[in-house]
GROMACS .gro file of C-alpha atoms in nm:
model
  487
    1MET     CA    1   1.032  -9.047  11.742
    2ILE     CA    2   0.929  -8.796  12.009
    3GLY     CA    3   0.731  -9.058  12.195
    4GLU     CA    4   1.051  -9.260  12.250
    5LEU     CA    5   1.219  -8.985  12.453
    6LYS     CA    6   1.266  -9.047  12.825
    7PRO     CA    7   1.406  -8.845  13.117
    8TYR     CA    8   1.772  -8.879  13.212
    9PRO     CA    9   1.830  -9.148  13.477
   10ALA     CA   10   2.008  -8.918  13.726
   11MET     CA   11   1.961  -8.546  13.786
   12LYS     CA   12   2.116  -8.280  14.009
   13ASP     CA   13   2.036  -7.926  14.119
   14SER     CA   14   2.178  -7.683  13.862
   15GLY     CA   15   2.217  -7.404  14.117
   16VAL     CA   16   2.024  -7.175  13.881
   17GLU     CA   17   1.669  -7.104  13.996
   18TRP     CA   18   1.502  -7.080  13.653
   19LEU     CA   19   1.684  -7.389  13.523
   20GLY     CA   20   1.608  -7.631  13.806
   21GLU     CA   21   1.758  -7.977  13.775
   22VAL     CA   22   1.994  -8.087  13.497
   23PRO     CA   23   2.144  -8.427  13.413
   24GLU     CA   24   2.401  -8.532  13.672
   25HIS     CA   25   2.693  -8.534  13.426
   26TRP     CA   26   2.618  -8.187  13.278
   27GLU     CA   27   2.791  -7.865  13.382
   28VAL     CA   28   2.642  -7.517  13.416
   29ARG     CA   29   2.871  -7.240  13.294
   30ARG     CA   30   2.860  -6.871  13.205
   31LEU     CA   31   2.874  -6.779  12.838
   32ARG     CA   32   3.208  -6.597  12.887
   33ASN     CA   33   3.365  -6.932  12.979
   34VAL     CA   34   3.255  -7.117  12.666
   35ALA     CA   35   3.249  -6.857  12.387
   36GLY     CA   36   3.407  -6.529  12.284
   37LEU     CA   37   3.198  -6.216  12.229
   38ARG     CA   38   3.255  -5.967  11.949
   39VAL     CA   39   3.022  -5.671  11.889
   40SER     CA   40   3.056  -5.506  11.550
   41ASN     CA   41   2.986  -5.142  11.472
   42ILE     CA   42   3.022  -5.182  11.094
   43ASP     CA   43   2.724  -5.017  10.931
   44LYS     CA   44   2.616  -4.957  10.574
   45HIS     CA   45   2.867  -4.711  10.430
   46SER     CA   46   3.116  -4.685  10.148
   47ARG     CA   47   3.455  -4.524  10.219
   48ASP     CA   48   3.763  -4.488  10.004
   49GLY     CA   49   4.054  -4.702  10.113
   50GLU     CA   50   3.836  -4.966  10.281
   51GLU     CA   51   3.764  -5.320  10.162
   52PRO     CA   52   3.426  -5.413  10.007
   53VAL     CA   53   3.226  -5.645  10.232
   54ARG     CA   54   2.885  -5.806  10.257
   55LEU     CA   55   2.712  -5.712  10.578
   56CYS     CA   56   2.509  -5.965  10.776
   57ASN     CA   57   2.274  -5.744  10.978
   58TYR     CA   58   1.979  -5.754  11.216
   59VAL     CA   59   1.719  -5.838  10.952
   60ASP     CA   60   1.922  -6.131  10.816
   61VAL     CA   61   1.945  -6.288  11.161
   62TYR     CA   62   1.586  -6.208  11.256
   63LYS     CA   63   1.447  -6.372  10.942
   64HIS     CA   64   1.682  -6.669  10.901
   65ASP     CA   65   1.781  -6.950  11.137
   66ARG     CA   66   2.092  -7.017  10.930
   67ILE     CA   67   2.336  -6.775  10.766
   68THR     CA   68   2.496  -6.888  10.437
   69PRO     CA   69   2.703  -6.697  10.177
   70GLU     CA   70   2.431  -6.755   9.915
   71MET     CA   71   2.191  -6.517  10.091
   72ALA     CA   72   2.144  -6.157   9.972
   73PHE     CA   73   2.331  -5.916  10.201
   74MET     CA   74   2.386  -5.541  10.217
   75LYS     CA   75   2.706  -5.415  10.057
   76ALA     CA   76   2.942  -5.193  10.256
   77THR     CA   77   3.310  -5.129  10.323
   78ALA     CA   78   3.527  -5.199  10.629
   79THR     CA   79   3.887  -5.163  10.737
   80ARG     CA   80   4.119  -5.462  10.715
   81ALA     CA   81   4.121  -5.487  11.097
   82GLU     CA   82   3.739  -5.488  11.106
   83VAL     CA   83   3.721  -5.755  10.837
   84GLU     CA   84   3.963  -5.978  11.027
   85ARG     CA   85   3.782  -5.931  11.358
   86PHE     CA   86   3.422  -5.961  11.240
   87ARG     CA   87   3.445  -6.204  10.949
   88LEU     CA   88   3.196  -6.485  11.005
   89HIS     CA   89   3.322  -6.839  11.064
   90VAL     CA   90   3.125  -7.160  11.032
   91ASP     CA   91   2.969  -7.250  11.371
   92ASP     CA   92   2.956  -6.889  11.492
   93VAL     CA   93   2.628  -6.785  11.653
   94LEU     CA   94   2.482  -6.438  11.597
   95ILE     CA   95   2.218  -6.282  11.822
   96THR     CA   96   2.022  -5.958  11.796
   97LYS     CA   97   2.153  -5.739  12.079
   98ASP     CA   98   1.916  -5.441  12.048
   99SER     CA   99   1.569  -5.382  11.910
  100GLU     CA  100   1.259  -5.164  11.934
  101THR     CA  101   1.081  -5.443  12.125
  102TRP     CA  102   1.227  -5.642  12.414
  103ASN     CA  103   1.097  -5.977  12.287
  104ASP     CA  104   1.307  -5.939  11.969
  105ILE     CA  105   1.627  -5.928  12.176
  106GLY     CA  106   1.850  -6.237  12.165
  107VAL     CA  107   1.710  -6.390  11.845
  108PRO     CA  108   1.982  -6.635  11.730
  109SER     CA  109   2.112  -6.756  11.396
  110LEU     CA  110   2.379  -7.018  11.324
  111VAL     CA  111   2.649  -6.944  11.066
  112ASP     CA  112   2.630  -7.241  10.833
  113GLY     CA  113   2.868  -7.118  10.566
  114ALA     CA  114   3.136  -6.850  10.547
  115ALA     CA  115   3.308  -6.630  10.289
  116ASP     CA  116   3.608  -6.398  10.302
  117ASP     CA  117   3.393  -6.086  10.255
  118LEU     CA  118   3.103  -6.179  10.484
  119VAL     CA  119   3.111  -5.991  10.817
  120SER     CA  120   2.889  -5.928  11.117
  121GLY     CA  121   2.713  -5.592  11.110
  122TYR     CA  122   2.558  -5.352  11.357
  123HIS     CA  123   2.290  -5.443  11.615
  124LEU     CA  124   2.438  -5.794  11.641
  125ALA     CA  125   2.658  -5.982  11.886
  126LEU     CA  126   2.891  -6.242  11.736
  127LEU     CA  127   2.953  -6.543  11.960
  128ARG     CA  128   3.248  -6.766  11.869
  129PRO     CA  129   3.233  -7.098  12.058
  130PHE     CA  130   3.544  -7.238  12.220
  131GLN     CA  131   3.533  -7.563  12.028
  132ASP     CA  132   3.663  -7.779  12.314
  133ARG     CA  133   3.377  -7.657  12.539
  134ILE     CA  134   3.068  -7.589  12.330
  135LYS     CA  135   2.946  -7.633  11.973
  136GLY     CA  136   2.764  -7.366  11.777
  137GLY     CA  137   2.476  -7.600  11.688
  138PHE     CA  138   2.398  -7.658  12.056
  139LEU     CA  139   2.451  -7.293  12.152
  140PHE     CA  140   2.214  -7.184  11.874
  141ARG     CA  141   1.941  -7.420  11.997
  142MET     CA  142   1.996  -7.308  12.356
  143PHE     CA  143   1.933  -6.943  12.264
  144GLN     CA  144   1.637  -7.049  12.050
  145SER     CA  145   1.474  -7.203  12.356
  146SER     CA  146   1.252  -7.018  12.599
  147ALA     CA  147   1.515  -7.079  12.870
  148GLY     CA  148   1.781  -6.897  12.670
  149ALA     CA  149   1.554  -6.618  12.548
  150TYR     CA  150   1.429  -6.554  12.902
  151GLN     CA  151   1.774  -6.445  13.021
  152PHE     CA  152   1.812  -6.193  12.740
  153HIS     CA  153   1.464  -6.053  12.788
  154VAL     CA  154   1.507  -5.984  13.160
  155GLU     CA  155   1.845  -5.818  13.098
  156ALA     CA  156   1.730  -5.594  12.812
  157LYS     CA  157   1.733  -5.228  12.911
  158GLY     CA  158   1.578  -4.926  12.746
  159VAL     CA  159   1.267  -4.714  12.695
  160THR     CA  160   1.204  -4.653  12.325
  161ARG     CA  161   1.471  -4.905  12.222
  162TYR     CA  162   1.598  -5.205  12.415
  163GLY     CA  163   1.955  -5.333  12.427
  164LEU     CA  164   2.187  -5.579  12.596
  165ALA     CA  165   2.507  -5.473  12.772
  166HIS     CA  166   2.817  -5.678  12.693
  167GLY     CA  167   2.836  -5.793  13.053
  168SER     CA  168   2.477  -5.917  13.044
  169ILE     CA  169   2.548  -6.128  12.737
  170LYS     CA  170   2.864  -6.278  12.886
  171SER     CA  171   2.689  -6.360  13.213
  172VAL     CA  172   2.417  -6.578  13.060
  173ALA     CA  173   2.408  -6.917  13.232
  174LEU     CA  174   2.409  -7.229  13.014
  175PRO     CA  175   2.369  -7.599  13.079
  176VAL     CA  176   2.669  -7.761  12.906
  177PRO     CA  177   2.660  -8.133  12.821
  178PRO     CA  178   2.972  -8.319  12.703
  179ILE     CA  179   3.070  -8.234  12.343
  180PRO     CA  180   2.944  -8.565  12.190
  181GLU     CA  181   2.610  -8.516  12.363
  182GLN     CA  182   2.586  -8.158  12.235
  183ALA     CA  183   2.631  -8.296  11.883
  184ALA     CA  184   2.357  -8.555  11.944
  185ILE     CA  185   2.117  -8.289  12.075
  186ALA     CA  186   2.183  -8.059  11.778
  187ARG     CA  187   2.142  -8.351  11.537
  188PHE     CA  188   1.813  -8.458  11.692
  189LEU     CA  189   1.668  -8.106  11.702
  190ASP     CA  190   1.775  -8.036  11.344
  191HIS     CA  191   1.599  -8.353  11.231
  192ALA     CA  192   1.284  -8.281  11.434
  193ASP     CA  193   1.282  -7.919  11.318
  194ARG     CA  194   1.299  -8.024  10.953
  195ARG     CA  195   1.004  -8.258  10.994
  196ILE     CA  196   0.793  -8.003  11.181
  197ARG     CA  197   0.869  -7.733  10.923
  198ARG     CA  198   0.768  -7.966  10.641
  199TYR     CA  199   0.442  -8.042  10.817
  200ILE     CA  200   0.379  -7.670  10.862
  201ARG     CA  201   0.457  -7.597  10.497
  202ALA     CA  202   0.223  -7.874  10.388
  203LYS     CA  203  -0.058  -7.718  10.592
  204GLN     CA  204   0.029  -7.371  10.461
  205LYS     CA  205   0.006  -7.505  10.107
  206LEU     CA  206  -0.334  -7.656  10.190
  207ILE     CA  207  -0.454  -7.321  10.330
  208LYS     CA  208  -0.340  -7.145  10.013
  209LEU     CA  209  -0.531  -7.392   9.796
  210LEU     CA  210  -0.844  -7.355  10.010
  211GLU     CA  211  -0.820  -6.974   9.989
  212GLU     CA  212  -0.797  -7.003   9.611
  213GLN     CA  213  -1.104  -7.229   9.616
  214LYS     CA  214  -1.292  -6.967   9.819
  215GLN     CA  215  -1.190  -6.692   9.580
  216ALA     CA  216  -1.314  -6.899   9.284
  217ILE     CA  217  -1.650  -6.960   9.457
  218ILE     CA  218  -1.694  -6.588   9.529
  219HIS     CA  219  -1.579  -6.471   9.186
  220ARG     CA  220  -1.802  -6.716   8.997
  221ALA     CA  221  -2.111  -6.627   9.201
  222VAL     CA  222  -2.079  -6.247   9.194
  223THR     CA  223  -1.983  -6.220   8.825
  224ARG     CA  224  -2.200  -6.495   8.667
  225GLY     CA  225  -2.477  -6.559   8.920
  226LEU     CA  226  -2.618  -6.899   9.014
  227ASP     CA  227  -2.788  -6.995   8.684
  228PRO     CA  228  -2.532  -7.172   8.460
  229ASP     CA  229  -2.755  -7.123   8.153
  230VAL     CA  230  -2.812  -6.748   8.189
  231PRO     CA  231  -2.747  -6.548   7.867
  232LEU     CA  232  -2.433  -6.334   7.885
  233LYS     CA  233  -2.324  -5.997   7.749
  234ASP     CA  234  -1.998  -5.805   7.733
  235SER     CA  235  -1.971  -5.599   8.053
  236GLY     CA  236  -1.757  -5.333   7.890
  237VAL     CA  237  -1.516  -5.356   8.185
  238GLU     CA  238  -1.164  -5.464   8.088
  239TRP     CA  239  -1.104  -5.686   8.393
  240LEU     CA  240  -1.454  -5.836   8.409
  241GLY     CA  241  -1.548  -5.980   8.072
  242GLU     CA  242  -1.896  -6.121   8.021
  243VAL     CA  243  -2.178  -6.094   8.278
  244PRO     CA  244  -2.545  -6.202   8.284
  245GLU     CA  245  -2.746  -6.014   8.025
  246HIS     CA  246  -2.994  -5.861   8.272
  247TRP     CA  247  -2.725  -5.726   8.511
  248LYS     CA  248  -2.610  -5.364   8.518
  249VAL     CA  249  -2.263  -5.214   8.551
  250VAL     CA  250  -2.246  -4.931   8.808
  251ARG     CA  251  -1.986  -4.733   8.996
  252LEU     CA  252  -1.951  -4.773   9.372
  253LYS     CA  253  -2.030  -4.405   9.437
  254PHE     CA  254  -2.378  -4.445   9.286
  255ILE     CA  255  -2.482  -4.734   9.512
  256ALA     CA  256  -2.315  -4.611   9.832
  257ALA     CA  257  -2.498  -4.374  10.065
  258GLN     CA  258  -2.167  -4.280  10.229
  259ILE     CA  259  -1.795  -4.341  10.168
  260ALA     CA  260  -1.563  -4.238  10.451
  261ASP     CA  261  -1.184  -4.243  10.459
  262CYS     CA  262  -0.988  -4.270  10.784
  263LEU     CA  263  -0.811  -3.980  10.947
  264HIS     CA  264  -0.454  -3.973  10.819
  265ALA     CA  265  -0.289  -4.028  11.155
  266THR     CA  266  -0.243  -4.309  11.405
  267PRO     CA  267  -0.492  -4.341  11.693
  268VAL     CA  268  -0.370  -4.340  12.051
  269TYR     CA  269  -0.428  -4.700  12.152
  270SER     CA  270  -0.504  -4.808  12.508
  271GLU     CA  271  -0.498  -5.154  12.665
  272ASP     CA  272  -0.800  -5.049  12.870
  273GLY     CA  273  -0.985  -4.902  12.570
  274GLU     CA  274  -1.343  -5.011  12.511
  275TYR     CA  275  -1.363  -4.967  12.134
  276PRO     CA  276  -1.190  -5.182  11.869
  277ALA     CA  277  -0.992  -4.973  11.618
  278ILE     CA  278  -0.979  -5.183  11.302
  279ARG     CA  279  -0.650  -5.197  11.113
  280THR     CA  280  -0.562  -5.372  10.787
  281ALA     CA  281  -0.422  -5.661  10.994
  282ASP     CA  282  -0.768  -5.719  11.144
  283VAL     CA  283  -0.958  -5.783  10.820
  284GLN     CA  284  -0.974  -6.077  10.586
  285PRO     CA  285  -1.220  -6.126  10.299
  286GLY     CA  286  -1.567  -6.141  10.451
  287LYS     CA  287  -1.457  -6.123  10.815
  288VAL     CA  288  -1.326  -5.871  11.068
  289ASN     CA  289  -1.128  -6.005  11.365
  290ILE     CA  290  -1.248  -5.783  11.648
  291GLU     CA  291  -1.071  -5.995  11.910
  292SER     CA  292  -0.728  -5.916  11.763
  293ALA     CA  293  -0.796  -5.543  11.717
  294ARG     CA  294  -0.621  -5.284  11.931
  295ARG     CA  295  -0.845  -5.067  12.149
  296VAL     CA  296  -0.907  -4.696  12.195
  297GLU     CA  297  -1.083  -4.501  12.469
  298GLU     CA  298  -1.397  -4.285  12.434
  299ARG     CA  299  -1.222  -3.964  12.331
  300GLN     CA  300  -1.027  -4.134  12.054
  301TYR     CA  301  -1.338  -4.323  11.943
  302GLN     CA  302  -1.528  -3.997  11.904
  303ARG     CA  303  -1.244  -3.850  11.698
  304TRP     CA  304  -1.207  -4.153  11.474
  305THR     CA  305  -1.581  -4.175  11.406
  306SER     CA  306  -1.618  -3.803  11.331
  307ARG     CA  307  -1.649  -3.871  10.958
  308MET     CA  308  -1.876  -4.176  10.995
  309VAL     CA  309  -1.991  -4.406  11.276
  310PRO     CA  310  -1.965  -4.764  11.142
  311GLN     CA  311  -2.289  -4.963  11.178
  312GLY     CA  312  -2.372  -5.330  11.138
  313GLY     CA  313  -2.370  -5.423  10.769
  314ASP     CA  314  -2.136  -5.140  10.663
  315ILE     CA  315  -1.831  -5.247  10.463
  316LEU     CA  316  -1.477  -5.207  10.598
  317TYR     CA  317  -1.211  -5.170  10.327
  318SER     CA  318  -0.830  -5.170  10.348
  319ARG     CA  319  -0.688  -4.916  10.107
  320GLU     CA  320  -0.316  -4.910  10.197
  321GLY     CA  321  -0.022  -5.133  10.274
  322GLU     CA  322   0.056  -5.491  10.175
  323ARG     CA  323  -0.300  -5.597  10.263
  324PHE     CA  324  -0.488  -5.342  10.052
  325GLY     CA  325  -0.807  -5.432   9.868
  326ILE     CA  326  -0.979  -5.644  10.137
  327ALA     CA  327  -1.344  -5.593  10.233
  328ALA     CA  328  -1.528  -5.721  10.542
  329PRO     CA  329  -1.867  -5.646  10.702
  330VAL     CA  330  -1.910  -5.459  11.030
  331PRO     CA  331  -2.063  -5.717  11.269
  332GLU     CA  332  -2.413  -5.639  11.389
  333GLY     CA  333  -2.424  -5.477  11.733
  334SER     CA  334  -2.055  -5.385  11.740
  335ARG     CA  335  -1.919  -5.040  11.820
  336LEU     CA  336  -1.589  -4.991  11.645
  337CYS     CA  337  -1.390  -4.734  11.453
  338ILE     CA  338  -1.150  -4.755  11.163
  339SER     CA  339  -0.782  -4.700  11.220
  340GLN     CA  340  -0.518  -4.580  10.977
  341ARG     CA  341  -0.534  -4.711  10.616
  342MET     CA  342  -0.901  -4.815  10.640
  343MET     CA  343  -1.227  -4.693  10.484
  344THR     CA  344  -1.597  -4.752  10.549
  345PHE     CA  345  -1.875  -4.784  10.287
  346ARG     CA  346  -2.248  -4.767  10.361
  347ILE     CA  347  -2.455  -4.920  10.083
  348ARG     CA  348  -2.796  -4.777   9.996
  349ALA     CA  349  -3.096  -4.969  10.130
  350GLU     CA  350  -3.219  -5.068   9.781
  351HIS     CA  351  -2.905  -5.280   9.738
  352HIS     CA  352  -2.767  -5.571   9.938
  353ALA     CA  353  -2.447  -5.482  10.125
  354GLY     CA  354  -2.337  -5.844  10.160
  355PHE     CA  355  -2.334  -5.896   9.783
  356ILE     CA  356  -2.141  -5.571   9.730
  357MET     CA  357  -1.891  -5.668  10.001
  358TRP     CA  358  -1.818  -6.004   9.836
  359GLN     CA  359  -1.781  -5.837   9.497
  360ILE     CA  360  -1.526  -5.588   9.631
  361ASN     CA  361  -1.316  -5.890   9.732
  362THR     CA  362  -1.304  -6.028   9.376
  363ARG     CA  363  -1.018  -6.021   9.129
  364HIS     CA  364  -1.183  -5.774   8.892
  365VAL     CA  365  -1.223  -5.510   9.165
  366TYR     CA  366  -0.873  -5.575   9.298
  367ALA     CA  367  -0.739  -5.527   8.945
  368GLN     CA  368  -0.902  -5.183   8.932
  369ALA     CA  369  -0.738  -5.090   9.263
  370ALA     CA  370  -0.397  -5.227   9.160
  371ALA     CA  371  -0.405  -5.037   8.830
  372ASP     CA  372  -0.401  -4.708   9.019
  373GLN     CA  373  -0.173  -4.820   9.303
  374ILE     CA  374   0.057  -4.547   9.437
  375GLY     CA  375   0.383  -4.608   9.621
  376ALA     CA  376   0.605  -4.915   9.646
  377ALA     CA  377   0.700  -4.944  10.015
  378ALA     CA  378   0.346  -4.872  10.138
  379PRO     CA  379   0.113  -4.897   9.835
  380HIS     CA  380  -0.224  -4.726   9.859
  381VAL     CA  381  -0.526  -4.671   9.639
  382ASN     CA  382  -0.653  -4.322   9.560
  383VAL     CA  383  -0.994  -4.249   9.714
  384GLY     CA  384  -1.114  -4.117   9.379
  385ARG     CA  385  -1.036  -4.452   9.217
  386ILE     CA  386  -1.220  -4.637   9.494
  387ARG     CA  387  -1.532  -4.423   9.454
  388ASN     CA  388  -1.531  -4.511   9.084
  389PHE     CA  389  -1.487  -4.887   9.118
  390GLU     CA  390  -1.697  -5.051   8.843
  391LEU     CA  391  -1.927  -5.317   8.988
  392VAL     CA  392  -2.192  -5.547   8.844
  393LEU     CA  393  -2.541  -5.521   8.989
  394PRO     CA  394  -2.810  -5.791   8.966
  395PRO     CA  395  -3.169  -5.730   9.089
  396ARG     CA  396  -3.196  -5.702   9.468
  397TRP     CA  397  -3.354  -6.048   9.509
  398GLU     CA  398  -3.066  -6.206   9.316
  399GLN     CA  399  -2.809  -6.018   9.524
  400GLU     CA  400  -2.961  -6.175   9.837
  401GLN     CA  401  -2.958  -6.523   9.682
  402ILE     CA  402  -2.593  -6.492   9.584
  403ASP     CA  403  -2.494  -6.366   9.929
  404GLU     CA  404  -2.670  -6.664  10.093
  405HIS     CA  405  -2.510  -6.905   9.845
  406ILE     CA  406  -2.159  -6.775   9.913
  407ALA     CA  407  -2.208  -6.788  10.292
  408ALA     CA  408  -2.315  -7.154  10.269
  409ALA     CA  409  -2.047  -7.252  10.017
  410LEU     CA  410  -1.765  -7.111  10.230
  411ILE     CA  411  -1.853  -7.305  10.547
  412ALA     CA  412  -1.659  -7.620  10.451
  413PRO     CA  413  -1.336  -7.451  10.328
  414ASP     CA  414  -1.343  -7.210  10.624
  415LYS     CA  415  -1.362  -7.505  10.867
  416ALA     CA  416  -1.076  -7.679  10.688
  417ILE     CA  417  -0.865  -7.361  10.699
  418GLU     CA  418  -0.927  -7.313  11.071
  419GLN     CA  419  -0.835  -7.676  11.139
  420ALA     CA  420  -0.511  -7.638  10.942
  421ARG     CA  421  -0.426  -7.317  11.129
  422ARG     CA  422  -0.495  -7.488  11.460
  423GLU     CA  423  -0.260  -7.771  11.364
  424ILE     CA  424   0.009  -7.519  11.269
  425ARG     CA  425  -0.029  -7.354  11.611
  426LEU     CA  426   0.008  -7.693  11.780
  427LEU     CA  427   0.313  -7.778  11.571
  428ARG     CA  428   0.482  -7.452  11.662
  429GLU     CA  429   0.404  -7.506  12.028
  430LEU     CA  430   0.539  -7.860  12.002
  431ARG     CA  431   0.860  -7.728  11.846
  432THR     CA  432   0.905  -7.465  12.118
  433ARG     CA  433   0.847  -7.712  12.402
  434LEU     CA  434   1.068  -7.976  12.243
  435ILE     CA  435   1.367  -7.744  12.199
  436ALA     CA  436   1.337  -7.614  12.556
  437ASP     CA  437   1.307  -7.958  12.714
  438VAL     CA  438   1.593  -8.110  12.516
  439VAL     CA  439   1.854  -7.834  12.563
  440THR     CA  440   1.783  -7.807  12.936
  441GLY     CA  441   1.814  -8.182  12.994
  442LYS     CA  442   1.451  -8.270  13.059
  443LEU     CA  443   1.453  -8.529  12.779
  444ASP     CA  444   1.732  -8.766  12.677
  445VAL     CA  445   1.777  -8.784  12.297
  446ARG     CA  446   2.106  -8.974  12.278
  447GLN     CA  447   1.971  -9.312  12.171
  448VAL     CA  448   1.720  -9.167  11.925
  449ALA     CA  449   1.983  -8.936  11.773
  450ALA     CA  450   2.219  -9.229  11.716
  451ARG     CA  451   1.959  -9.401  11.495
  452LEU     CA  452   1.870  -9.099  11.281
  453PRO     CA  453   1.935  -9.123  10.906
  454GLU     CA  454   2.167  -8.881  10.733
  455ASP     CA  455   1.979  -8.565  10.636
  456ASP     CA  456   2.037  -8.372  10.315
  457GLY     CA  457   2.061  -8.029  10.474
  458ASP     CA  458   1.982  -7.818  10.775
  459THR     CA  459   1.715  -7.596  10.622
  460VAL     CA  460   1.387  -7.641  10.442
  461ASP     CA  461   1.315  -7.451  10.123
  462GLU     CA  462   0.971  -7.302  10.063
  463ALA     CA  463   0.910  -7.571   9.800
  464ASP     CA  464   0.977  -7.860  10.041
  465TYR     CA  465   0.677  -8.044  10.178
  466LEU     CA  466   0.615  -8.382  10.334
  467ASP     CA  467   0.849  -8.659  10.225
  468GLU     CA  468   0.672  -8.971  10.103
  469ASP     CA  469   0.833  -9.185  10.374
  470GLU     CA  470   0.735  -8.952  10.659
  471PRO     CA  471   0.405  -8.990  10.848
  472ALA     CA  472   0.116  -8.773  10.737
  473LEU     CA  473   0.023  -8.493  10.971
  474GLU     CA  474  -0.320  -8.648  11.019
  475ASP     CA  475  -0.144  -8.951  11.171
  476MET     CA  476   0.020  -8.736  11.442
  477ASP     CA  477  -0.171  -8.675  11.762
  478LEU     CA  478  -0.023  -8.331  11.830
  479GLU     CA  479  -0.203  -8.273  12.158
  480ALA     CA  480  -0.087  -8.613  12.285
  481GLU     CA  481   0.271  -8.530  12.183
  482LEU     CA  482   0.252  -8.203  12.382
  483GLU     CA  483   0.100  -8.377  12.685
  484GLU     CA  484   0.373  -8.642  12.677
  485ILE     CA  485   0.650  -8.381  12.668
  486GLU     CA  486   0.484  -8.192  12.954
  487ALA     CA  487   0.452  -8.507  13.160
   0.00000   0.00000   0.00000
């Protein structure tokens, strides 16, 4: 499908530097000439004498490409005049007009269904297309493209919070094809988007299955060992069950030489900092992503290692937030510190830290942490509970064998996961490039759009994966697709 796309036969200078050439029959117009702008100040409140409404707000737009009445919205009240002015209509386009980060400005969503009580809320700009000049489906895709987003980003003003002035929104320049061509472009991009999302979801499902396979490998090895015929005994631990007869059950505090919690503050990060400050986002079971970690300078490093200087082989542990309960080893030769929500364990020399690290990542240890979880918005595990984690302990030689076995057994699923993630990155890049090139007239989709089958909807549910009649992802040369679009 994508390989069939060709450039337009005749182009002209758009008169806009960042846009370059556009198809000869297209116009370039300011947003004020093709759509009306309405900026709501309705926030979450309940006042006597006002009408009950459902409030579409910043988060709804940021998280969803399409707005429908079936979504869960905040409840509020508004005056009759506000309801009439800011009620959402099908084909409206909403954009985020202010945010804490400039790159979250101008995120669009298309209103795909309306209701009498559904209104635009604060932090949003409501764009109502003049139907004889532009269609919401095309306008939505235009603002979803890098070309559209660029204009909002350069106009965003602020220091701690960024925002768009009404004049800046109205002055955005747009390439405007004829109405039938806008419909063809929206139809093509909707179809392509559905396919790409299904491919991505298929790969995400594969990653989830591979992660479950890894967890099963780890759990089986660290709770039963490598001998399938070993005699078993009741461990006495509720979440663990039976373990090899010659293994012991111990608490973490008795096999750790040192257990250090982080300072309960946020480090001062620096782009020029030398030392990685590991956060919960930087750890996954058995691995710390130093490349993605934020950095701190010498003074902050000294402060954040005052309780313990992490050394190669120590165990990093996330004790707070949505990603609590993950353990990873400190890489040999690295100089790092732990950031907020992290802990460090140093295992005594008579035990094998790698085996202990893998065991901390198992379900039976996670269950102990979850049983004492505190807080709902930002759950965390009490340090006292962590010190008393109940672990199984084979002889030292067997700990080493199990660690080596796990490392070897995870090579294949780890490679498959990395390949799937790489394909997802390529698919997302393909989607971004495709949208940008189509809405700015670099590729002509009219003939391809005319042959597309009827689709059953504009969105893809989490349960949707590859259709049987669509090509498998392995049959797509993603890099070739990207090179062809670029060419």
